[in-house]
Coordinates of C-alpha atoms in Angstrom, one line a residue:
X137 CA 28.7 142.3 -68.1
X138 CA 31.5 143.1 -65.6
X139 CA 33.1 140.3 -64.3
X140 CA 32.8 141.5 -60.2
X141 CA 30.4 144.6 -60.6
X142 CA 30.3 146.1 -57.2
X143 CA 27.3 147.7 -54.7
X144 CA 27.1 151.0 -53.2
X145 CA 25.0 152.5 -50.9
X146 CA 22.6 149.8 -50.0
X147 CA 19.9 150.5 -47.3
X148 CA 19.9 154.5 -48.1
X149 CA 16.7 156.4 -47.0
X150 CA 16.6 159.8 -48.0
X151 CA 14.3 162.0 -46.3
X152 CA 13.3 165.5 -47.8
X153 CA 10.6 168.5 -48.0
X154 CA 9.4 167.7 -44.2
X155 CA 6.8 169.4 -42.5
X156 CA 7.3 169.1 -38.6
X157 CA 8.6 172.0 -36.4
X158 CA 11.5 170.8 -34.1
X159 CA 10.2 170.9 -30.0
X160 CA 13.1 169.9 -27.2
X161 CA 12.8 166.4 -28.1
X162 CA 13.2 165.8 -32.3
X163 CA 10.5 164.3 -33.3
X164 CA 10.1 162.5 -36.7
X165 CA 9.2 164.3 -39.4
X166 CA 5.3 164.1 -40.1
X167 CA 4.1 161.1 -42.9
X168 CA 3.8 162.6 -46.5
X169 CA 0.0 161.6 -46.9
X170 CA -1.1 159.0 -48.4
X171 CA 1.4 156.7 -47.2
X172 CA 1.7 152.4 -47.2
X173 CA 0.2 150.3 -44.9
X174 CA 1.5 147.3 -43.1
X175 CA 0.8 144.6 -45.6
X176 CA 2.2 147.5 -48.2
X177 CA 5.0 147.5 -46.6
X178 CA 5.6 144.0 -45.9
X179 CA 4.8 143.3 -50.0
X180 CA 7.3 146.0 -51.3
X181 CA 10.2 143.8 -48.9
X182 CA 9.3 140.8 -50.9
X183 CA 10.6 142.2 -54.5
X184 CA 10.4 139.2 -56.2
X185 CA 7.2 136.5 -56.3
X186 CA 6.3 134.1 -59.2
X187 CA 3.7 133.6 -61.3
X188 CA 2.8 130.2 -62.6
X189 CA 0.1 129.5 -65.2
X190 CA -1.1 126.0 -65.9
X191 CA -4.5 124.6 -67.2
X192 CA -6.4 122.4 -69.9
X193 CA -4.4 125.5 -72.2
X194 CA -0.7 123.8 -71.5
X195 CA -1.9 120.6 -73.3
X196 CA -4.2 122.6 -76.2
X197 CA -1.3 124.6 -77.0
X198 CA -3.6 128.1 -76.4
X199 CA -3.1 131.0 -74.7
X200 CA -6.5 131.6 -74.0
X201 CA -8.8 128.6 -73.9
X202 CA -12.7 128.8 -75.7
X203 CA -14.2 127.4 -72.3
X204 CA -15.3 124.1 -74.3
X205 CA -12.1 121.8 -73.6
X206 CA -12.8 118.4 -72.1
X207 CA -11.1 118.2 -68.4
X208 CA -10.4 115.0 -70.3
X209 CA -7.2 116.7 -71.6
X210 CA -5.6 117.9 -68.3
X211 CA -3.1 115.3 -67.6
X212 CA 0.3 115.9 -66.2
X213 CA 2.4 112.8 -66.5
X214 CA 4.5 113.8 -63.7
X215 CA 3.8 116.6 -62.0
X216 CA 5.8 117.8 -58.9
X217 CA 5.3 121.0 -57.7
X218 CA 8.1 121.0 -55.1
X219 CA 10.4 120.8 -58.2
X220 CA 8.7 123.9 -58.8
X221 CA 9.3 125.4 -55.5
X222 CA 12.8 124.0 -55.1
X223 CA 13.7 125.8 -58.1
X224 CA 12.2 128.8 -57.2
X225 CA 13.5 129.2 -54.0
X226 CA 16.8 128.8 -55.2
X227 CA 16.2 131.2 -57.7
X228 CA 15.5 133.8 -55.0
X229 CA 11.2 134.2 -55.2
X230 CA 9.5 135.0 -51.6
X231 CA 6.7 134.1 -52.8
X232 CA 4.0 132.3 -55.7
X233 CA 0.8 133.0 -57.2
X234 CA -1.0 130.2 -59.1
X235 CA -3.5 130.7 -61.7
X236 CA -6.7 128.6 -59.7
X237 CA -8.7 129.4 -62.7
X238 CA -7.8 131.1 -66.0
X239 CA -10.5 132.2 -68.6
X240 CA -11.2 128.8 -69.9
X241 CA -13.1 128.2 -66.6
X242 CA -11.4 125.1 -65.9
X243 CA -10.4 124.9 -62.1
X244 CA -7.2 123.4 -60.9
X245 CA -9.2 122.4 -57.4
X246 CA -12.1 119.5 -57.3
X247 CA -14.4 122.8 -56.8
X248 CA -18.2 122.1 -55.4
X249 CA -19.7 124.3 -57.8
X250 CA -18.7 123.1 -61.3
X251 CA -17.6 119.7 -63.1
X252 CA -15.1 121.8 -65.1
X253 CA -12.1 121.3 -63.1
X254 CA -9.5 118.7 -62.1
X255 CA -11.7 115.9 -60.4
X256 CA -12.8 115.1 -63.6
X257 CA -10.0 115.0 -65.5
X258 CA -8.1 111.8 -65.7
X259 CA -4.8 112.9 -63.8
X260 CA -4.8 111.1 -60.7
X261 CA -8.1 109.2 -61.4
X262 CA -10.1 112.8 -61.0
X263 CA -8.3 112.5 -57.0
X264 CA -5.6 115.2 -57.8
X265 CA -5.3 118.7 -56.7
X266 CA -3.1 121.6 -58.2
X267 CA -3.7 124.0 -55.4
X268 CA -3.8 121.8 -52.7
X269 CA 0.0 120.7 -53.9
X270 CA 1.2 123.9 -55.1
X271 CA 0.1 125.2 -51.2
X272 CA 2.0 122.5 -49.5
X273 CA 4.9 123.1 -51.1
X274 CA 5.0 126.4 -50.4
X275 CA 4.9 125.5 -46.9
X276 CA 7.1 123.3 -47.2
X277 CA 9.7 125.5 -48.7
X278 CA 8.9 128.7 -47.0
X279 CA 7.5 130.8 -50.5
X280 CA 4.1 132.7 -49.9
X281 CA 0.8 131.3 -51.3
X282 CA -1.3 133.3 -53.5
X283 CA -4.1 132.9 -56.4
X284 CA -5.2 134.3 -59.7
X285 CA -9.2 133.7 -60.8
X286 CA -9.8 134.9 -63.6
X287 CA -12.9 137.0 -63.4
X288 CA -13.8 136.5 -67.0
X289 CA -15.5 132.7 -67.7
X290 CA -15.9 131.2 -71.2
X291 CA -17.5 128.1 -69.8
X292 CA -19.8 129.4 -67.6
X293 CA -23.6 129.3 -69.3
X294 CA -24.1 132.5 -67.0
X295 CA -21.3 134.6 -67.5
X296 CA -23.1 137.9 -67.7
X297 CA -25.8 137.4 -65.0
X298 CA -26.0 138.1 -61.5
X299 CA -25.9 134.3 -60.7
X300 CA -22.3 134.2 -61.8
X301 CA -20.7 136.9 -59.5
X302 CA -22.4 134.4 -57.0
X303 CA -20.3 131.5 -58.1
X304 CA -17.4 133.4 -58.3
X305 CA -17.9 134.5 -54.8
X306 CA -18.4 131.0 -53.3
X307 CA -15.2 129.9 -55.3
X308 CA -13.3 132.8 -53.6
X309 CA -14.5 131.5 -50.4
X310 CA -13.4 127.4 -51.3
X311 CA -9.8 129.1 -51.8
X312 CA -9.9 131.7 -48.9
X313 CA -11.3 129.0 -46.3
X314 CA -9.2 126.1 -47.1
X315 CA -5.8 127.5 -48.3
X316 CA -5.1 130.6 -45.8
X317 CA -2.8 132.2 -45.7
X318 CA -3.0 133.4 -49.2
X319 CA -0.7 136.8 -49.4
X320 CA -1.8 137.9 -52.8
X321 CA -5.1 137.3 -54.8
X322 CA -4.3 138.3 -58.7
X323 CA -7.2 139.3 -61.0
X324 CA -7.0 141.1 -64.1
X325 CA -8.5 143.3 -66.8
X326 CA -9.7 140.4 -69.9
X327 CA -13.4 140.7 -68.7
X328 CA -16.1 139.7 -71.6
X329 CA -16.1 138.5 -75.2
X330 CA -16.4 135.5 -77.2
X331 CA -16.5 132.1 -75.3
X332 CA -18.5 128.7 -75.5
X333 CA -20.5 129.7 -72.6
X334 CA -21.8 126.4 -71.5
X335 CA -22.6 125.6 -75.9
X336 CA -24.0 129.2 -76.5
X337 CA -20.8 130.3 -78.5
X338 CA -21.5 133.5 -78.8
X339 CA -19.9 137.3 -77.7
X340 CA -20.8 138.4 -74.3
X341 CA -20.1 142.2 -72.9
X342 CA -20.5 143.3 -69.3
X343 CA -19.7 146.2 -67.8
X344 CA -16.8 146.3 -66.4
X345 CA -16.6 149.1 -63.6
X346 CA -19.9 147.8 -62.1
X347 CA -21.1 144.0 -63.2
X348 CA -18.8 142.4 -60.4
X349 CA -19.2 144.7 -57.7
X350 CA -15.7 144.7 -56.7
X351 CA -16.1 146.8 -53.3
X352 CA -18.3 144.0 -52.1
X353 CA -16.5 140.7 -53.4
X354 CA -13.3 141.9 -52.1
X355 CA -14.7 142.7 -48.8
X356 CA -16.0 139.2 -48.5
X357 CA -12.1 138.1 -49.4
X358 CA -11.2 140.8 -46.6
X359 CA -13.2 139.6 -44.1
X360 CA -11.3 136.0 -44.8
X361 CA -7.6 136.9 -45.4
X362 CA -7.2 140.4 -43.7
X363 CA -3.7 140.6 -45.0
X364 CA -4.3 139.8 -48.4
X365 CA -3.0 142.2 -50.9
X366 CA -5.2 143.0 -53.5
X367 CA -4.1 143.4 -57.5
X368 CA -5.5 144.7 -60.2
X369 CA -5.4 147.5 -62.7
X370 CA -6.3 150.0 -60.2
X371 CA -5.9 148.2 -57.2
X372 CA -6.8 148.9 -54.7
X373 CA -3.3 147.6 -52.7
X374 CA -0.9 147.5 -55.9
X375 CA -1.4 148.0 -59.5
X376 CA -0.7 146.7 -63.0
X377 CA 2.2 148.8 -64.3
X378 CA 1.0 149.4 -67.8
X379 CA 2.9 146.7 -70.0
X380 CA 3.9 143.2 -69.8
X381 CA 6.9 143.8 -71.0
X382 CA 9.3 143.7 -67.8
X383 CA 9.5 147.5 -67.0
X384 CA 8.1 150.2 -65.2
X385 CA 8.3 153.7 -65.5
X386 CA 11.9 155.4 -64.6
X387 CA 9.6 158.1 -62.8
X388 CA 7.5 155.3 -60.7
X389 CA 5.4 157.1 -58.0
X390 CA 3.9 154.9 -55.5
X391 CA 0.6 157.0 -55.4
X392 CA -2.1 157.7 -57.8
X393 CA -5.6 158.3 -57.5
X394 CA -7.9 155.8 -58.7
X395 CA -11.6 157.3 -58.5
X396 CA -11.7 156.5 -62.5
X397 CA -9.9 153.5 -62.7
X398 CA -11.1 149.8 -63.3
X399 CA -9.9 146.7 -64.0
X400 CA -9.9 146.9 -68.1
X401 CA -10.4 150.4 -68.2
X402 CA -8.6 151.4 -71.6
X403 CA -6.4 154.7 -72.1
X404 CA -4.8 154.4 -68.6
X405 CA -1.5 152.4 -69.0
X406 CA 0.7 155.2 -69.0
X407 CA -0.4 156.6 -66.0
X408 CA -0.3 153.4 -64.0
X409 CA 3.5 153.1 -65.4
X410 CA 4.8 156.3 -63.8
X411 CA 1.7 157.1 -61.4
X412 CA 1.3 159.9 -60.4
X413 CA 3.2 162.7 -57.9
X414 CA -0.5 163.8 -55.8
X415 CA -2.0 160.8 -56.2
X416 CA -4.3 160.1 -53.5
X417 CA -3.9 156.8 -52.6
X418 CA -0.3 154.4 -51.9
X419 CA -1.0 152.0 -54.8
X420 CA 2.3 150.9 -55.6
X421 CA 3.4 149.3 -59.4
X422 CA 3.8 145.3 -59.7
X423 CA 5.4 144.3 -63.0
X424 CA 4.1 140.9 -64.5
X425 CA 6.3 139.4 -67.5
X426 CA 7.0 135.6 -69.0
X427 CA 9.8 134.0 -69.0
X428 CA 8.7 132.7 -72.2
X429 CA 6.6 134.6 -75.5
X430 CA 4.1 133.3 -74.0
X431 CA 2.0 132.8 -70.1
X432 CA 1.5 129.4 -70.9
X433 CA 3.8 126.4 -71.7
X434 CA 4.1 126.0 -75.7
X435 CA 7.3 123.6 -77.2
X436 CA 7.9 125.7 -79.8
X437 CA 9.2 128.3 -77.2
X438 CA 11.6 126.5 -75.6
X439 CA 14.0 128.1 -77.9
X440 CA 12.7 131.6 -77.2
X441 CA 12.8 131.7 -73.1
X442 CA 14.6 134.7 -72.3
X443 CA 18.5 134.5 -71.3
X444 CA 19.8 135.1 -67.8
X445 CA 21.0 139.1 -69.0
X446 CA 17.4 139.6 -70.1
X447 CA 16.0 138.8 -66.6
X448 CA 18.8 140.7 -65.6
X449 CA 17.6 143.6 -67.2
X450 CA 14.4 143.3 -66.2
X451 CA 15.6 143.0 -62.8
X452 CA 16.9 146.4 -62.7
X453 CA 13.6 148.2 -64.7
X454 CA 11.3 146.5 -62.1
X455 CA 13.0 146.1 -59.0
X456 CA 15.7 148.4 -59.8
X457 CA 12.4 151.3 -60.6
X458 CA 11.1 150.6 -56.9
X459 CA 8.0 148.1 -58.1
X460 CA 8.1 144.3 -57.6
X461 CA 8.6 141.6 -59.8
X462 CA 5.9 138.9 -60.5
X463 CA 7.8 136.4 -63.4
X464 CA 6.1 133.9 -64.9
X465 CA 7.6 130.2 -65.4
X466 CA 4.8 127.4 -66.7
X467 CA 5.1 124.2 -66.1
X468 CA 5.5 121.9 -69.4
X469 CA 3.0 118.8 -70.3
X470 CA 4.8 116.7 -67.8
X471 CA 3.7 119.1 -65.0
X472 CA 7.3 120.3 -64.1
X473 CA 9.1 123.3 -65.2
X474 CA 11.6 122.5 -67.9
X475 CA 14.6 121.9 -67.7
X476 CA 15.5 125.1 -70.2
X477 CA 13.2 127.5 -67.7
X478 CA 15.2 126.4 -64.7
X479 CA 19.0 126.1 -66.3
X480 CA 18.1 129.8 -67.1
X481 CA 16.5 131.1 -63.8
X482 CA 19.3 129.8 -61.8
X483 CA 22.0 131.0 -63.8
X484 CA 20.3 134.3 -63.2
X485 CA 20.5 134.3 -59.3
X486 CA 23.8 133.5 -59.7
X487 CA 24.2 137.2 -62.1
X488 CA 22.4 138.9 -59.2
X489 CA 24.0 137.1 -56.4
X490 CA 27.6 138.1 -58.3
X491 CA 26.8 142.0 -59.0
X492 CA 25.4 142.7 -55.6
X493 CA 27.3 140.8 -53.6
X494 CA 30.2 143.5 -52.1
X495 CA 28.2 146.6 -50.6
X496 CA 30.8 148.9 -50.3
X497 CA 28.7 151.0 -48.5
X498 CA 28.2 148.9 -45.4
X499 CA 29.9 151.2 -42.4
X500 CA 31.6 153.5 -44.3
X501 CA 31.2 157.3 -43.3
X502 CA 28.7 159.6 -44.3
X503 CA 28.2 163.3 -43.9
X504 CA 25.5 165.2 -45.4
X505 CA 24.3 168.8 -45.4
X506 CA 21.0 168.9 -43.4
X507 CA 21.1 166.7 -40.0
X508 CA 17.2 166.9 -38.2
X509 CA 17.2 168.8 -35.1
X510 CA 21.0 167.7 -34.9
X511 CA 19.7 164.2 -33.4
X512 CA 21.8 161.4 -33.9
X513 CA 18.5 159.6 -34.6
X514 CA 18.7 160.9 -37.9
X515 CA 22.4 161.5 -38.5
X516 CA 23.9 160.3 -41.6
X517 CA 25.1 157.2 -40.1
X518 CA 22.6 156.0 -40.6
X519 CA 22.4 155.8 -44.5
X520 CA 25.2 153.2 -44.1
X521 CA 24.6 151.4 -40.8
X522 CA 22.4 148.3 -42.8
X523 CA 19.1 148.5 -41.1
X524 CA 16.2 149.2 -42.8
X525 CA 14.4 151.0 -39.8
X526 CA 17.2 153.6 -39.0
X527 CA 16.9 156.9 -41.9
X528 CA 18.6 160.1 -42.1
X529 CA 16.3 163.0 -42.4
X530 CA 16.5 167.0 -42.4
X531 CA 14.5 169.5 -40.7
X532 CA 11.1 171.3 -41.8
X533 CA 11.1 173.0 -45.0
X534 CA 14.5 171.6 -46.1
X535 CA 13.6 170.9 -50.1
X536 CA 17.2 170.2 -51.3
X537 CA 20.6 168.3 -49.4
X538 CA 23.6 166.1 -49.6
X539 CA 25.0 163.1 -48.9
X540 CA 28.3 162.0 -48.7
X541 CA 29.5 158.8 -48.8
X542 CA 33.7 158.1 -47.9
X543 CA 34.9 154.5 -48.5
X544 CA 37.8 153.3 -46.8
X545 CA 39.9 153.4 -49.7
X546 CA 39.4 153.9 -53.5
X547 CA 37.4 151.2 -55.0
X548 CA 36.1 150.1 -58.6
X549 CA 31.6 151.0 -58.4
X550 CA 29.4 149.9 -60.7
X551 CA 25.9 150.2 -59.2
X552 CA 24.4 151.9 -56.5
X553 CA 21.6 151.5 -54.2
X554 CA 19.6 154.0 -52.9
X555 CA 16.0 154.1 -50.5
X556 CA 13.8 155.4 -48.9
X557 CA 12.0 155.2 -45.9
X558 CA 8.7 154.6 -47.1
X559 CA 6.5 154.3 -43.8
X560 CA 6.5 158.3 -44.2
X561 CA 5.7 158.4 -47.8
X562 CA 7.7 158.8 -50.9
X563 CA 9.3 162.2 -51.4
X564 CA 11.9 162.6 -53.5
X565 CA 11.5 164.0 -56.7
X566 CA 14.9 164.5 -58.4
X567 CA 18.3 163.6 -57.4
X568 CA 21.5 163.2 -58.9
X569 CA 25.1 161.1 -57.8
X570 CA 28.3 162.4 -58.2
X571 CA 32.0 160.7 -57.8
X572 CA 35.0 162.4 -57.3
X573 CA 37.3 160.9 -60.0
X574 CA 41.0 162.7 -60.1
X575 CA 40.1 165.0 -58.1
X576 CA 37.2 166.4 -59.4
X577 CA 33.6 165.6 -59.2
X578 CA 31.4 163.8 -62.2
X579 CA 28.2 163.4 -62.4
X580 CA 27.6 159.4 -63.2
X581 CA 24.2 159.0 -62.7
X582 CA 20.4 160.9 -62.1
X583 CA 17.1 160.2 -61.8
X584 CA 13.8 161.2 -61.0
X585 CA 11.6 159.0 -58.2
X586 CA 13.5 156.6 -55.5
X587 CA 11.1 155.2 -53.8
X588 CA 11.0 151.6 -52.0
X589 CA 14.8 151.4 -54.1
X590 CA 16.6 152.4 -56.7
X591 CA 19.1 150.5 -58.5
X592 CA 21.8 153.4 -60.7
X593 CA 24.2 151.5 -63.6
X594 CA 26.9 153.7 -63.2
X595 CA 30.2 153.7 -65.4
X596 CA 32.9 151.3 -64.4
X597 CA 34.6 154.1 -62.3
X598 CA 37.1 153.9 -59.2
X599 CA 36.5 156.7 -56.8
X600 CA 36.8 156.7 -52.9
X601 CA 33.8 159.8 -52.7
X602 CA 30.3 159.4 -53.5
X603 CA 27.9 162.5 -53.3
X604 CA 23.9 162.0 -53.5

């Protein structure tokens, strides 16, 4: 990796293919349906949140837990979850969501409406409580507060029955009425199977699109948290991205059209990679990965937990592709995140604080091909002036353009930056950069979709013209 890699462009938002006819005051051009809403919006500005999975599975060494584990074996030895939040803060997160519940059953809150959980485990003489902890220190160190519950229960006797959406709906409400505000709530496809089932040990299948109602439960979660995003597969306010792998898809549309699409559905994980140009709804991508092999805390990983370049990699498929990043770091046996997790995250922000940290971009000139209604509210000043609010844009029916972008004085570029302003929809469809090397222009990087942002890896090249 280069030594000082350098920033260009930062804070671009291209505007094309508008449909708005000019009157003696320009207007702005019209929203490109469907386009994000507030909380949207306000998520996509985040970029990067954490994931942290813990349960009876960190001491069993599982990844999935049967559902018959004693809360006898939950017992942190010294758990501290503003260790965890000091790291991650540090490490750059806005925010953290906490698996409440994971398939096992097992809650990390003294819930009302099962003994499976922490207040009868021996940590903290059955007094303790995960989320109550985990939420404070998020207050306390200004990260966001959200939860995962797992839809699927293998402890449950009536997993399956109608009585069991009813239990998880009151244990949404515990969570929603005593630990607002909660930013995200995280649930995902693993719905039915084998499982102890309060000693039936058996398989168990539900249907998947209809058994939990979905419209209904999260409208009982609405009615609580009105800003809560929700995830899942399909949505309905941002989406798996296909693969837990670290990546979304170089073409990432932040639309797609989800009349067909459930949480589990199978056969669909290529199209909520890249979603899709006329998709009806904003339901933008979310990329969930480890930091480890695995979601949960093993020892024979600590060996395997992915460098600092590996992070930065996936950095720049996830955040880079215009989706968010949601990392997972587990907490170890003792209830802290190890020492190898955190030696690696931090070397990591110190890689991204490094290769980002000289925009070159900031108040240099710009000149581009198309100015709207030849209003300097949307001249190309503003591409470089910093603020996220201020976009250049071109009048009606305008499908192709330029941008120019004249530093002060030759300089070595190694990544650029480029947005869009989203509030109107996502528009671009294919674009390409140019530099002027020697004289003569060279194409050094393309790409489809933009987005929220797009991070380019460009060749180590020293050029005092950039054209978009």
């Amino acid at each position: 990796m280069q030594n000082n890699p350098l920033i260009l462009l930062s804070e671009i938002s291209a505007i094309l293919i508008l449909n708005l006819s000019c009157s003696r005051e320009t207007l702005p051009p019209a929203p490109l349906e469907p386009v994000p809403t507030a909380r949207q919006i306000a998520w996509h500005k985040m970029e990067m949140n954490a994931f942290i999975h813990f349960t009876t599975n960190t001491f069993t060494n599982k990844e999935w837990g049967f559902g018959d584990e004693s809360p006898e074996v939950f017992n942190p030895t010294d758990f501290n979850s503003d260790q965890w939040l000091s790291v991650l803060k540090d490490a750059g997160f806005k925010g953290v969501i906490l698996t409440c519940k994971h398939h096992d059953g097992f809650c990390l809150w003294p819930s009302e409406y099962t003994e499976h959980s922490v207040k009868n485990s021996p940590w903290k003489e059955g007094k303790g409580n995960v989320v109550e902890e985990v939420y404070n220190s998020c207050n306390k160190y200004g990260l966001k507060f959200g939860v995962y519950l797992s839809p699927w229960d293998r402890n449950r006797a009536d997993y399956g029955q109608p009585s069991y959406i009813e239990y998880y709906r009151n244990q949404l409400t515990e969570l929603f009425s005593k630990y607002s505000p909660i930013f995200e709530m995280w649930f995902d496809g693993a719905n039915g199977g084998d499982g102890y089932y309060g000693g039936a040990n058996e398989t168990r299948a539900i249907d998947g699109k209809n058994y939990y109602d979905w419209p209904k439960t999260l409208e009982i979660v609405r009615n609580m948290e009105p800003e809560v995003i929700f995830f899942s597969d399909g949505g309905p306010d941002i989406r798996w991205c296909g693969n837990e792998k670290g990546y979304v898809g170089e073409t990432n549309w932040n639309t797609i059209s989800t009349d067909t699409i459930y949480a589990g559905k199978p056969g669909v994980n290529d199209l909520l990679n890249s979603g899709s140009e006329d998709g009806n709804r904003w339901i933008p991508a979310e990329v969930d990965v480890s930091i480890r092999p695995g979601w949960f805390y093993h020892e024979s990983e600590d060996s395997l937990v992915k460098t600092p370049e590996d992070l930065f990699e996936i950095y720049l498929t996830s955040v880079g592709r215009g989706s968010n990043l949601l990392l997972n770091i587990p907490p170890d046996r003792s209830g802290k995140l190890n020492q190898k997790d955190v030696d690696v995250l931090l070397e990591w922000r110190k890689i991204l604080d490094q290769t980002f940290k000289n925009n070159l971009a900031a108040g240099a000139e710009a000149k581009t091909t198309e100015r709207r209604g030849r209003s300097a509210r949307f001249s190309a000043s503003n591409l470089t002036d910093g603020d996220p609010e201020s976009y250049w844009a071109t009048n009606d029916g305008i499908k192709t353009a330029s941008i120019d972008v004249i530093l002060a004085k030759p300089e070595s570029v190694n990544y650029i930056i480029i947005q869009e302003y989203i509030p109107l929809g996502q528009r671009v469809s294919k674009f390409k950069v140019e530099a002027e090397v020697q004289n003569e222009w060279k194409e050094i990087a393309s790409g489809t979709t933009i987005g929220y942002k797009r991070i380019l890896k460009t060749p180590n090249i020293e050029t005092q013209k950039i054209r978009i």
